[in-house]
C-alpha positions as CSV (number, residue, x, y, z in Angstrom):
1,X,10.0,-7.6,-22.3
2,X,10.8,-7.9,-19.3
3,X,8.3,-10.7,-17.4
4,X,6.8,-8.2,-15.0
5,X,3.5,-8.2,-14.0
6,X,2.6,-5.6,-12.7
7,X,2.2,-1.9,-12.9
8,X,2.2,0.7,-10.1
9,X,1.0,4.5,-9.7
10,X,2.3,5.4,-6.9
11,X,1.2,8.5,-6.2
12,X,-1.4,11.2,-7.9
13,X,-0.8,14.5,-7.3
14,X,-2.0,17.4,-4.9
15,X,-4.7,19.0,-7.2
16,X,-6.8,15.3,-7.3
17,X,-6.6,15.3,-3.2
18,X,-10.4,16.4,-3.1
19,X,-14.3,14.5,-3.7
20,X,-14.0,15.2,-7.1
21,X,-9.8,14.7,-7.7
22,X,-10.0,11.4,-6.2
23,X,-13.3,10.8,-8.2
24,X,-11.2,11.8,-11.1
25,X,-8.8,10.2,-10.6
26,X,-10.6,7.0,-10.0
27,X,-12.0,7.3,-13.5
28,X,-8.0,7.6,-14.8
29,X,-6.9,4.9,-12.9
30,X,-10.1,2.6,-14.3
31,X,-9.1,3.6,-18.6
32,X,-5.7,3.2,-17.7
33,X,-6.3,-0.6,-16.2
34,X,-8.3,-1.1,-18.6
35,X,-4.9,-0.5,-21.4
36,X,-2.4,-1.9,-19.2
37,X,-4.7,-5.3,-19.0
38,X,-5.1,-5.4,-22.7
39,X,-1.2,-5.3,-22.4
40,X,-1.5,-8.7,-19.6
41,X,-0.5,-5.8,-16.9
42,X,-2.4,-5.5,-13.9
43,X,-2.3,-1.7,-12.2
44,X,-1.9,-1.5,-8.9
45,X,-2.2,1.8,-7.0
46,X,0.1,2.0,-4.4
47,X,-1.1,4.5,-0.8
48,X,0.6,6.6,1.2
49,X,-1.1,8.5,4.6
50,X,-3.0,11.2,2.5
51,X,-5.9,9.2,1.1
52,X,-6.7,8.6,4.8
53,X,-7.5,12.7,5.2
54,X,-11.5,12.9,5.8
55,X,-12.9,14.6,3.0
56,X,-15.9,16.9,2.5
57,X,-19.1,14.5,4.0
58,X,-16.4,12.2,6.0
59,X,-15.2,9.9,3.4
60,X,-11.5,9.4,2.4
61,X,-9.4,9.6,-0.6
62,X,-9.0,5.5,0.0
63,X,-12.2,4.8,0.1
64,X,-13.4,6.7,-3.7
65,X,-10.3,5.4,-5.2
66,X,-11.2,2.0,-5.0
67,X,-15.6,2.2,-4.2
68,X,-15.4,3.7,-7.7
69,X,-12.9,2.5,-9.4
70,X,-13.2,-1.1,-11.6
71,X,-12.0,-3.8,-9.6
72,X,-11.7,-6.0,-12.7
73,X,-9.0,-3.3,-13.6
74,X,-7.8,-1.2,-10.8
75,X,-5.7,-3.6,-8.0
76,X,-3.6,-2.4,-4.9
77,X,-0.1,-2.2,-3.8
78,X,-0.9,-2.1,-0.1
79,X,1.4,0.2,2.2
80,X,1.5,-1.3,5.4
81,X,2.8,1.4,7.1
82,X,1.6,3.9,5.5
83,X,-3.1,2.6,6.2
84,X,-1.3,2.6,9.8
85,X,-0.3,6.3,9.8
86,X,-3.1,7.3,8.2
87,X,-4.7,6.4,11.2
88,X,-6.6,3.1,10.0
89,X,-5.7,-0.9,10.1
90,X,-3.8,-3.0,7.8
91,X,-5.7,-6.1,8.0
92,X,-9.3,-4.1,7.8
93,X,-8.1,-2.4,4.8
94,X,-7.1,-6.0,3.1
95,X,-10.7,-7.5,4.0
96,X,-12.2,-4.4,1.5
97,X,-10.3,-5.4,-1.0
98,X,-10.5,-8.6,-0.8
99,X,-9.1,-10.2,-4.2
100,X,-7.4,-6.5,-5.2
101,X,-4.2,-6.9,-3.4
102,X,-1.9,-9.4,-4.8
103,X,1.0,-7.3,-3.7
104,X,1.9,-6.2,0.3
105,X,3.8,-3.2,0.6
106,X,5.6,-4.0,4.2
107,X,7.7,-1.7,6.1
108,X,7.2,-1.2,10.0
109,X,6.8,1.9,12.3
110,X,8.4,3.1,15.6
111,X,5.5,3.4,18.1
112,X,7.5,5.9,19.7
113,X,8.4,8.1,16.7
114,X,5.7,7.2,14.2
115,X,9.0,6.8,11.5
116,X,10.0,3.8,9.8
117,X,11.6,1.5,11.3
118,X,12.9,-2.3,10.2
119,X,10.5,-4.4,10.1
120,X,9.7,-6.3,13.2
121,X,10.7,-4.3,15.6
122,X,8.3,-1.9,15.2
123,X,4.7,-1.4,16.2
124,X,2.4,-3.0,13.8
125,X,1.9,-6.8,13.3
126,X,3.2,-8.1,10.5
127,X,2.9,-11.6,12.1
128,X,-0.7,-11.8,11.8
129,X,-1.2,-10.1,8.2
130,X,1.1,-11.7,6.6
131,X,-0.6,-14.7,8.4
132,X,-3.6,-13.2,6.4
133,X,-2.3,-11.6,3.4
134,X,-3.2,-14.8,1.6
135,X,-7.1,-15.2,2.4
136,X,-7.2,-11.8,0.3
137,X,-5.5,-12.8,-2.5
138,X,-1.6,-11.5,-1.8
139,X,0.6,-13.3,-3.8
140,X,4.1,-10.8,-3.5
141,X,5.2,-9.2,-0.3
142,X,8.0,-6.3,-1.0
143,X,9.8,-5.2,2.1
144,X,11.1,-1.3,2.2
145,X,13.3,-0.4,4.8
146,X,13.1,3.3,4.3
147,X,15.4,6.7,4.8
148,X,15.7,5.4,8.6
149,X,18.0,2.4,9.9
150,X,19.6,1.9,13.2
151,X,23.0,1.5,12.2
152,X,24.0,1.2,8.7
153,X,21.5,0.7,6.0
154,X,22.7,-2.4,4.6
155,X,22.6,-3.9,8.6
156,X,18.6,-2.6,8.5
157,X,18.2,-4.5,5.6
158,X,19.7,-7.7,6.6
159,X,17.5,-6.8,10.0
160,X,14.2,-6.9,8.4
161,X,14.5,-9.2,5.5
162,X,16.4,-11.9,9.0
163,X,12.7,-10.8,10.6
164,X,10.5,-10.7,7.9
165,X,11.4,-14.6,6.5
166,X,10.9,-15.6,10.8
167,X,7.6,-14.2,9.9
168,X,6.9,-15.4,7.0
169,X,7.9,-18.7,8.1
């Protein structure tokens, strides 16, 4: 009714952050994704950095979620800040999830503090990420200026939007 296409799972609780928990979450997301698809929507999972913490056997939650969920029903709103914060490379994950990343969440990271900063002023290679995005199926970018900014919040949003507009062309 609202004209939305995507339904986002923004988080999984601490009780799922084990190998078996992530497996269970992958099954739940697949089941939910089927119902969501039947309603004409796309189910996406939004990551944070905890999905990159090493689990028993050396795997990560992100690997389990996307290897054990059905690619037809579970997609990603990949957050490039949190991928980087978790110690991995957003481009690598975009490639691993090719065809499953319609949404790309854009936030930048201060190189020294590893906290949020305005898009285009941090250490994440936004230009390469944005240029690569269409090759893996990204159709929408979500810019977020989280709870850290230089100047006023409105100035930070303006800076991020201006910088992203230049990066995206």
